[in-house]
Structure formats: structure tokens, C-alpha cells
Amino acid sequence: MTAPAAPLPLADEIGAAAKPPRRSYLRKHPSVAIGGFLLLLMIFIAVFAPLLFTVDPTAIATSRRTRVPSELYWFGTDMLGRDIYSRVVYGARVSLIVGFSVAILSSVIGLAIGLFSGFVRWADGIVMRVIDGMMSIPPILLAIALMALTRGSVGNVILAITVAEIPRVARLVRSVVLSLREQPYVEAAISNGARVPRIIIKHILPNTIAPMTVQATYICASAMIIEAILSFIGAGVPPATPSWGNIMAEGRALWQVRPHIVFFPALFLSITVLAVNLLGDGLRDSLDPRLAKSI
Amino acid sequence: MLAFIVRRIITTIPVMAFVALFVFSLLYIAPGDPAAVIAGDQASPADVERIRQSLGLDRPYLVRFGEWFFRVLQGDLGTSIFTSLPVTQLIAQRIEPTLSLMVLTLILAVSIAVPLGVIAAWKAGTWVDRAVVGFAVFGFSVPVFVIGYLLAYVFALKLDWVPVQGYTPIAQGIWPWFKNLILPSITLGTVYIALIARITRATMLEVLQQDYVRTAQAKGVSNRDVLFLHSLKNAAVPVVTIIGIGVALLIGGAVVTESVFAIPGLGRLTLDAILRRDYPVIQGVVLIFSFVYVLVNLAVDLIYTLVDPRIRY
């Protein structure tokens, strides 16, 4: 008599376990929620910059130079009378474009180099020596050296930082490939006569996605900082372009009397980098629980 | 042991050679013709060609690299385009502030970060641990110039405890030197402290679960000795590694920190060289910094064998 009723709740339980509601993931990993929210906010600011009560960020007006923050100029004005609020809001575009582009480009190129090095054994020694050599030049210095060769532009900044970040991804992918090659299921696939492209797509790539996603967020954060540093020291995007590093560079001479010029871009940069780092930490915890336990 | 040291030093040679090749290529592909610059505006194309030949600029890439490399080995880094002074002389003039800043930061950061990481691991899960982990995330996220301006505003401008900017040579007394450098060192050290504390904590968490730690506690060894003698020594390899790798952060950060605090060091030299497109100077600074970085990591590898006798190459 009781037998027919029993399976029902059981089926419910299985259903609940197999499809956890989305909310519980975010609750379990609050840093993904906070980081993701802050990053989405910054993306919103960057995309809708013209609609957010901004004026032309490059409009010069000598009559209203170095004003302190007020109702009219929310973040004050700089030494050329440009509205800092507008410049900071538009500056989000440069930071996000540089961060995302470098993360994607260096991941793709690093993945290709790592796979090549992990599978083509005769080339491994040469490729790794070159990677070692590149890694023995501190990334910021490498980016500075590359920027010294070209004109300052957003594209060149992205390329310079990408070159500096590629070795990290290549090394990571290579180490994943080398450890996976020893796994029984990969050996089984090889002995079954599977070709290299199939092994890469079926067995290697799925295993690199988690560590690479985490790595990509850290590279994104690092790229944003390096972009700001390059612009700050005058080797980044052209001075006319509103970028957080540029605004700070312009405020440098006046920071003791007008600290607000440096303060606002610094605040936005810190929040954005914090958001990306929180997202990275949360993704690492959820994608790679073994690593999360140790760090 | 000696054989290992010799072998390890030999393995750095290809790395240094690659760095040298890269840095040379930088100048090789740099826009602008040095011969035309030296000849001046009034020179005829024939004059420029003559100067180019006398400088050896018309010879093949690898020949020029070989000659340049040979001069570098003899301590000749070329001549600054802008000041016409030897690059080695420019670097020698600016090296003291940068070296002071980096060494002080290194000492400060290691002596703060390692105990911080040990205590966080010992008190894992408590508010102390959470505060250290929180600080580590903060340290990674707030860029070095932001920390610099913040500290300078509070401690130099508002509280007036230390000078806002500048550098006093160590020859004029340790105290004025230290007073000028303390804020820049904390600024530069924050991200470094975050990195070392995080790795120390993670490694210590693992070590504290080992049987020999429990044995030591069971036989009544004091907490301090368990943590700093038994455990830290076994956690030393990853910690020493990250201290070595983190020097790259110090080098990059030094350029910015010097600019925020107006310290006349190698960072300022680099900055001025970039603005003037003075390639030989940029080349020299990148080469010197990379050389230091390779040497630091060589030293790290040698320290491994001291802290962990099991390691034999």
C-alpha cells in the first residue's frame, strides 16, 4: 500500500540535485556575485558613457581650470578645464577594452604555443627556452620597451601587454598537456589510433578551459594595471584619450593641492581591478576545488 | 654541491643570451637612423652613408649583434642619444636610490609577509585569517600609484611625519635616508607582501597537517617553535620561490613608485628615456633589470639546497 507513493519524492530529490537553481551558485560563491556585479556595472558605465550626464571629455575650457568637485562638476575639472567626471566615465572604455582584449588574445596565442610545445616534443626545448627568456624580463619592463618602439595607441598598448602576458599562458597550457598525456584515458585514445587533433579537441581542450578561464581573469586584471601604469608614465595611450592612467598622469603635478584629479580615476581603477580579481578568485574556487583548498 | 652550482649557472647562459638578443633587436628595429642623427641636418646622403659605414651600421644583423654583445660583456652599453654620455655612467649615477628602495622593500616585505602568512595559517578560519586573506586580495587589486598617493596624502601631507617627495643619499645618514624611503617602500611592498603572505599561508596550511607537526606538538614543543622551526622550514621552498618571482613586481613597481615620490633613480631614467626616445638608455636599463632578475632567481635556486637538503640536482 505504501509502495507506490515512495518513488515520487525520490524522483523530486534527483531532479533537485541534478539541476541546482542558479541562485545557490552565486550564494555559495559570493565573490563571483560581487565581482561579477561590479564588473557588469563598469561595463554598463563604459557602454552608456554618452548617456550618463557626461559632456565632451576632451572639451578644453581655460576659464574653469582645476575646479574642486561641485554640483556642476561632480568630480571637478583638470588643469585644462576638462570635466573629470566625463573623462573618468569614458576612461572605463579604454581600461575594459585593453583588459578584455589582452585576456582573450594572450589566451588564444598562449594556448596555441602551449599545445604546440606540449605535443611537438622536438620543438619543446627551443620554445621553452624562448619563453624562459621572455619571462626573465619583468612584464611591465617588456611592455615599456615595446611601447618605446611605437606610437602610443590603444591597439599598440594591447599588443605590447599581450606579448608580455603570453609566456604565462603558454607555460600553463604546456604543463596541463604534459600531465594529461600521462593519463590512462589519453594513452588509451592514442593506442586506439586517435589522431592528435582529435585528442586535442576531445581530451586536452576541455581540461584546459577551467585553469585558462581563471588565468584569463588574472591576466585581465594585470593588463588593466599595466595599461594604467604605461599611460601614467607617458608610454601608453595618447594623452588626449581619456584613460584612467592619463588622467592620473595629468593630475600628478598638482596632486598636493588638487588631489581629486588623481583620486577619482584611482578609485575607479581600483574597483574595476578588484572586481576582476574577485571574479577570478571565485571562479577558481568553483572550477578547481582542489586548488581552492590550498590557496 | 659545487658541480650543481656550476651547472645551474651554465643554464642561465642561454636565458641571458636570449634577453640580450631581444634587447639588441629592440634597438635594431627602433625607428630613426642613428647615422642620420649623428650627421646632422646639413649632411649629404654621401656623408650619412660614410658615417653609417664607419659605425658598422651597414653590416648584417648577426654580425652587429655579436659586436654589440662583445662590448656589453666588456661593460660598454653604448652612448645616450640625448645626453651623449655613456649609458653605464647614467645608470651608475641613478642606481643608488633604486637599489636602496628595492632592498629596503624586500627586507620590509619579507619580514612582514612571512609572519603574517604563518599566523593566518595557524589561526585558519578565524578573523585573523580572514583579515590577512582580505588584505591579500586588496593588495593585488589596488595599483601601486594609488597606494603611493594615498600614503603620501595621509602621512606626508596631512600628518607631516615624513617628507612628501625626494631622496637623501645614504651617505648623509641612515635616518634621513630611511625617512625618505619608508613611504615608497610600503607603497612598493604592498603587492609583494600580499603575494608572499598568500603563498606562505597556503603552504603552511598544508605543512601543518603533516604527522611530524602533530608529533612535535605531542611531545610538548612550544607553538612558536612548531610554527617557525618545524613548519616554516618545510614550507620554505615555495615561499622562497615566490620571493624570487615577485622581484619582477618590484622592478616594474619601482618605475612607478619613483615617479610618484620624485625619486631620482633608474625608474626616472627610464621614464625620461621613453619621453625622449633615447633607445640606448632604454636598452641598457631593460638589460640591467633583467640581468638582476635572472641573478635573483639563480640565487633562489641555490637557496633551495640550503633550506631543503633533499633537493639535489
Coordinates of C-alpha atoms in Angstrom, one line a residue, chain A:
Chain A
M1 CA 0.0 0.0 0.0
T2 CA 2.8 2.4 0.8
A3 CA 5.0 1.2 -2.1
P4 CA 3.5 3.3 -4.9
A5 CA 4.0 6.6 -3.0
A6 CA 7.7 6.0 -2.3
P7 CA 9.3 6.7 -5.7
L8 CA 7.7 10.2 -6.0
P9 CA 9.8 12.2 -3.5
L10 CA 12.8 10.3 -4.6
A11 CA 12.4 11.5 -8.2
D12 CA 12.0 15.0 -6.9
E13 CA 15.2 14.7 -5.0
I14 CA 17.1 13.5 -8.0
G15 CA 15.7 16.4 -10.0
A16 CA 16.7 18.9 -7.4
A17 CA 20.2 17.5 -7.2
A18 CA 20.8 17.4 -10.9
K19 CA 19.6 21.0 -11.6
P20 CA 20.5 23.3 -8.7
P21 CA 18.9 26.7 -9.1
R22 CA 21.2 29.5 -10.3
R23 CA 20.8 31.5 -7.1
S24 CA 22.5 28.9 -5.0
Y25 CA 25.7 29.1 -7.1
L26 CA 26.0 32.8 -6.5
R27 CA 25.2 32.4 -2.8
K28 CA 27.9 29.7 -2.5
H29 CA 30.4 31.8 -4.3
P30 CA 29.7 35.4 -3.1
S31 CA 33.0 36.7 -4.7
V32 CA 31.7 35.7 -8.1
A33 CA 28.5 37.6 -7.4
I34 CA 30.2 40.7 -6.0
G35 CA 32.9 40.7 -8.6
G36 CA 30.5 40.0 -11.5
F37 CA 28.1 42.7 -10.4
L38 CA 30.9 45.4 -10.1
L39 CA 32.3 44.4 -13.5
L40 CA 28.8 44.5 -15.1
L41 CA 28.4 47.9 -13.6
M42 CA 31.7 49.1 -15.1
I43 CA 30.7 47.6 -18.5
F44 CA 27.4 49.4 -18.3
I45 CA 29.2 52.7 -17.5
A46 CA 31.6 52.2 -20.4
V47 CA 28.9 51.3 -22.9
F48 CA 26.4 54.0 -22.0
A49 CA 29.1 56.7 -21.3
P50 CA 27.4 59.3 -23.5
L51 CA 24.1 58.9 -21.8
L52 CA 25.4 59.2 -18.2
F53 CA 25.2 63.0 -18.0
T54 CA 28.6 63.4 -19.4
V55 CA 30.0 66.2 -21.6
D56 CA 32.7 66.0 -24.2
P57 CA 35.6 64.6 -22.2
T58 CA 38.2 66.4 -24.4
A59 CA 36.5 69.8 -24.3
I60 CA 39.1 72.3 -23.1
A61 CA 37.9 75.4 -21.2
T62 CA 40.6 77.5 -19.6
S63 CA 38.1 79.6 -17.7
R64 CA 37.2 76.7 -15.4
R65 CA 40.6 75.1 -14.7
T66 CA 41.2 72.9 -11.6
R67 CA 37.8 73.3 -10.0
V68 CA 37.2 71.2 -7.0
P69 CA 34.2 68.8 -7.1
S70 CA 30.8 70.6 -7.0
E71 CA 27.2 70.2 -8.1
L72 CA 28.2 71.4 -11.6
Y73 CA 31.4 69.4 -11.9
W74 CA 30.8 66.2 -10.0
F75 CA 34.5 65.2 -9.9
G76 CA 35.9 68.7 -10.5
T77 CA 37.9 69.8 -13.6
D78 CA 41.5 69.3 -14.5
M79 CA 44.2 71.8 -15.4
L80 CA 42.8 72.3 -18.9
G81 CA 39.3 72.7 -17.6
R82 CA 38.1 69.4 -18.8
D83 CA 35.3 67.7 -16.8
I84 CA 36.9 64.9 -14.8
Y85 CA 33.6 63.0 -14.3
S86 CA 33.2 62.7 -18.1
R87 CA 36.8 61.7 -18.5
V88 CA 36.6 59.1 -15.8
V89 CA 33.4 57.6 -17.3
Y90 CA 34.9 57.5 -20.8
G91 CA 38.1 56.2 -19.3
A92 CA 36.3 53.0 -18.4
R93 CA 36.2 52.1 -22.1
V94 CA 40.0 52.1 -22.5
S95 CA 40.5 50.0 -19.4
L96 CA 37.9 47.4 -20.2
I97 CA 38.9 47.1 -23.9
V98 CA 42.5 46.7 -23.0
G99 CA 41.8 44.2 -20.2
F100 CA 39.4 42.0 -22.2
S101 CA 41.4 42.2 -25.5
V102 CA 44.7 41.2 -23.7
A103 CA 43.0 38.4 -21.8
I104 CA 41.5 36.9 -25.0
L105 CA 44.4 37.5 -27.3
S106 CA 47.1 36.1 -24.9
S107 CA 44.9 33.1 -24.0
V108 CA 44.4 32.2 -27.7
I109 CA 48.0 32.7 -28.7
G110 CA 49.3 31.1 -25.4
L111 CA 47.0 28.1 -25.9
A112 CA 48.4 27.6 -29.4
I113 CA 52.0 27.8 -28.3
G114 CA 51.3 25.6 -25.2
L115 CA 49.6 22.9 -27.3
F116 CA 52.4 23.0 -29.9
S117 CA 55.1 22.8 -27.3
G118 CA 53.3 20.0 -25.4
F119 CA 52.8 17.8 -28.5
V120 CA 55.7 18.6 -30.8
R121 CA 58.4 17.3 -28.5
W122 CA 61.4 18.3 -30.6
A123 CA 60.3 21.9 -30.6
D124 CA 59.6 22.0 -26.8
G125 CA 63.2 22.7 -25.8
I126 CA 63.5 25.7 -28.1
V127 CA 60.1 27.1 -27.4
M128 CA 60.6 26.8 -23.7
R129 CA 64.0 28.5 -23.8
V130 CA 62.4 31.4 -25.6
I131 CA 59.6 31.5 -23.1
D132 CA 62.1 31.4 -20.2
G133 CA 64.0 34.3 -21.8
M134 CA 60.8 36.4 -22.2
M135 CA 59.8 35.6 -18.6
S136 CA 63.2 36.8 -17.3
I137 CA 62.2 40.3 -18.5
P138 CA 59.7 41.8 -16.0
P139 CA 56.3 42.2 -17.8
I140 CA 56.0 45.9 -17.2
L141 CA 59.5 46.5 -18.5
L142 CA 58.8 44.4 -21.5
A143 CA 55.7 46.3 -22.3
I144 CA 57.6 49.6 -21.7
A145 CA 60.3 48.5 -24.1
L146 CA 57.8 47.5 -26.8
M147 CA 55.9 50.8 -26.4
A148 CA 59.1 52.8 -26.8
L149 CA 59.3 51.4 -30.4
T150 CA 55.8 52.5 -31.5
R151 CA 53.4 55.4 -31.2
G152 CA 51.1 55.4 -28.3
S153 CA 47.7 54.0 -29.3
V154 CA 45.2 51.6 -27.7
G155 CA 46.0 48.9 -30.3
N156 CA 49.7 49.1 -29.6
V157 CA 49.2 49.1 -25.8
I158 CA 47.1 45.9 -26.3
L159 CA 49.8 44.3 -28.4
A160 CA 52.6 45.2 -26.0
I161 CA 50.8 43.8 -23.0
T162 CA 49.7 40.7 -24.8
V163 CA 53.3 39.9 -25.8
A164 CA 54.3 40.3 -22.1
E165 CA 51.5 38.0 -20.9
I166 CA 51.7 35.2 -23.5
P167 CA 54.5 33.3 -21.7
R168 CA 52.3 32.7 -18.6
V169 CA 49.5 31.1 -20.6
A170 CA 51.8 29.1 -22.8
R171 CA 53.6 27.6 -19.7
L172 CA 50.2 26.8 -18.0
V173 CA 48.8 25.1 -21.1
R174 CA 52.0 23.1 -21.7
S175 CA 52.0 21.8 -18.1
V176 CA 48.4 20.7 -18.4
V177 CA 49.2 19.0 -21.7
L178 CA 52.2 17.2 -20.3
S179 CA 50.3 15.9 -17.2
L180 CA 47.3 14.9 -19.4
R181 CA 49.5 13.0 -21.8
E182 CA 50.3 10.6 -19.0
Q183 CA 46.7 9.9 -18.1
P184 CA 45.4 6.4 -18.9
Y185 CA 42.4 7.7 -20.9
V186 CA 44.7 9.7 -23.2
E187 CA 47.1 6.8 -23.6
A188 CA 44.0 4.6 -24.4
A189 CA 42.9 7.1 -27.0
I190 CA 46.4 7.1 -28.5
S191 CA 46.6 3.3 -28.6
N192 CA 43.1 3.2 -30.2
G193 CA 44.7 5.1 -33.1
A194 CA 43.1 8.5 -32.4
R195 CA 44.8 11.4 -34.3
V196 CA 46.4 14.3 -32.5
P197 CA 43.7 16.9 -33.5
R198 CA 41.0 14.6 -32.1
I199 CA 43.0 14.0 -28.8
I200 CA 43.4 17.8 -28.5
I201 CA 39.8 18.6 -29.1
K202 CA 38.3 15.7 -27.1
H203 CA 40.6 15.3 -24.2
I204 CA 43.0 18.2 -23.9
L205 CA 41.0 21.3 -24.6
P206 CA 38.1 20.5 -22.1
N207 CA 40.7 20.1 -19.4
T208 CA 42.4 23.4 -20.1
I209 CA 39.2 25.5 -20.1
A210 CA 39.0 25.8 -16.3
P211 CA 42.6 26.8 -15.5
M212 CA 42.7 29.1 -18.5
T213 CA 39.5 30.9 -17.6
V214 CA 40.9 31.6 -14.1
Q215 CA 44.3 32.6 -15.7
A216 CA 42.5 34.9 -18.2
T217 CA 40.7 36.9 -15.4
Y218 CA 44.0 37.4 -13.6
I219 CA 45.6 38.5 -16.9
C220 CA 42.7 40.9 -17.5
A221 CA 43.3 42.5 -14.1
S222 CA 47.0 42.6 -14.6
A223 CA 46.6 44.2 -18.1
M224 CA 44.3 46.9 -16.7
I225 CA 47.0 47.8 -14.2
I226 CA 49.8 47.7 -16.7
E227 CA 47.8 49.9 -19.1
A228 CA 47.3 52.5 -16.4
I229 CA 51.0 52.4 -15.5
L230 CA 52.0 52.8 -19.1
S231 CA 49.7 55.7 -19.6
F232 CA 50.7 57.2 -16.2
I233 CA 54.4 57.2 -17.2
G234 CA 53.6 58.6 -20.7
A235 CA 54.2 55.3 -22.7
G236 CA 50.6 54.3 -23.1
V237 CA 47.5 55.6 -24.9
P238 CA 47.9 59.2 -26.4
P239 CA 47.4 61.9 -23.8
A240 CA 44.2 63.3 -25.5
T241 CA 42.4 59.9 -25.0
P242 CA 40.7 59.9 -21.6
S243 CA 42.1 56.8 -19.8
W244 CA 42.5 56.4 -16.0
G245 CA 46.3 56.3 -16.3
N246 CA 46.3 59.5 -18.4
I247 CA 44.0 61.4 -16.0
M248 CA 46.3 60.5 -13.1
A249 CA 49.4 61.5 -15.1
E250 CA 47.8 64.9 -15.7
G251 CA 46.9 65.3 -12.0
R252 CA 50.4 64.3 -10.9
A253 CA 51.9 67.8 -11.0
L254 CA 49.0 69.2 -8.9
W255 CA 48.2 66.3 -6.6
Q256 CA 49.3 68.1 -3.4
V257 CA 46.8 71.0 -3.9
R258 CA 44.2 69.3 -6.1
P259 CA 44.2 65.6 -5.0
H260 CA 40.7 65.0 -6.5
I261 CA 42.2 64.8 -10.1
V262 CA 44.2 61.7 -9.1
F263 CA 41.6 60.4 -6.6
F264 CA 38.6 59.6 -8.9
P265 CA 40.4 57.7 -11.7
A266 CA 42.4 55.8 -9.0
L267 CA 39.1 54.8 -7.2
F268 CA 37.5 53.6 -10.5
L269 CA 40.6 51.7 -11.5
S270 CA 40.9 50.0 -8.0
I271 CA 37.2 49.0 -8.0
T272 CA 37.4 47.5 -11.5
V273 CA 40.6 45.5 -10.8
L274 CA 39.2 44.4 -7.5
A275 CA 36.0 43.2 -9.3
V276 CA 38.0 41.2 -11.9
N277 CA 40.2 39.7 -9.1
L278 CA 37.2 38.7 -7.0
L279 CA 35.6 37.1 -10.1
G280 CA 38.9 35.2 -10.7
D281 CA 39.1 34.0 -7.1
G282 CA 35.5 32.9 -7.1
L283 CA 35.9 31.1 -10.5
R284 CA 39.0 29.4 -9.2
D285 CA 37.2 28.2 -6.1
S286 CA 34.2 26.8 -8.1
L287 CA 36.1 25.5 -11.2
D288 CA 39.0 24.0 -9.4
P289 CA 38.1 23.0 -5.8
R290 CA 41.4 21.2 -5.3
L291 CA 43.4 24.4 -5.9
A292 CA 40.9 26.4 -4.0
K293 CA 41.6 24.4 -0.8
S294 CA 45.3 25.1 -1.0
I295 CA 45.2 28.8 -1.7

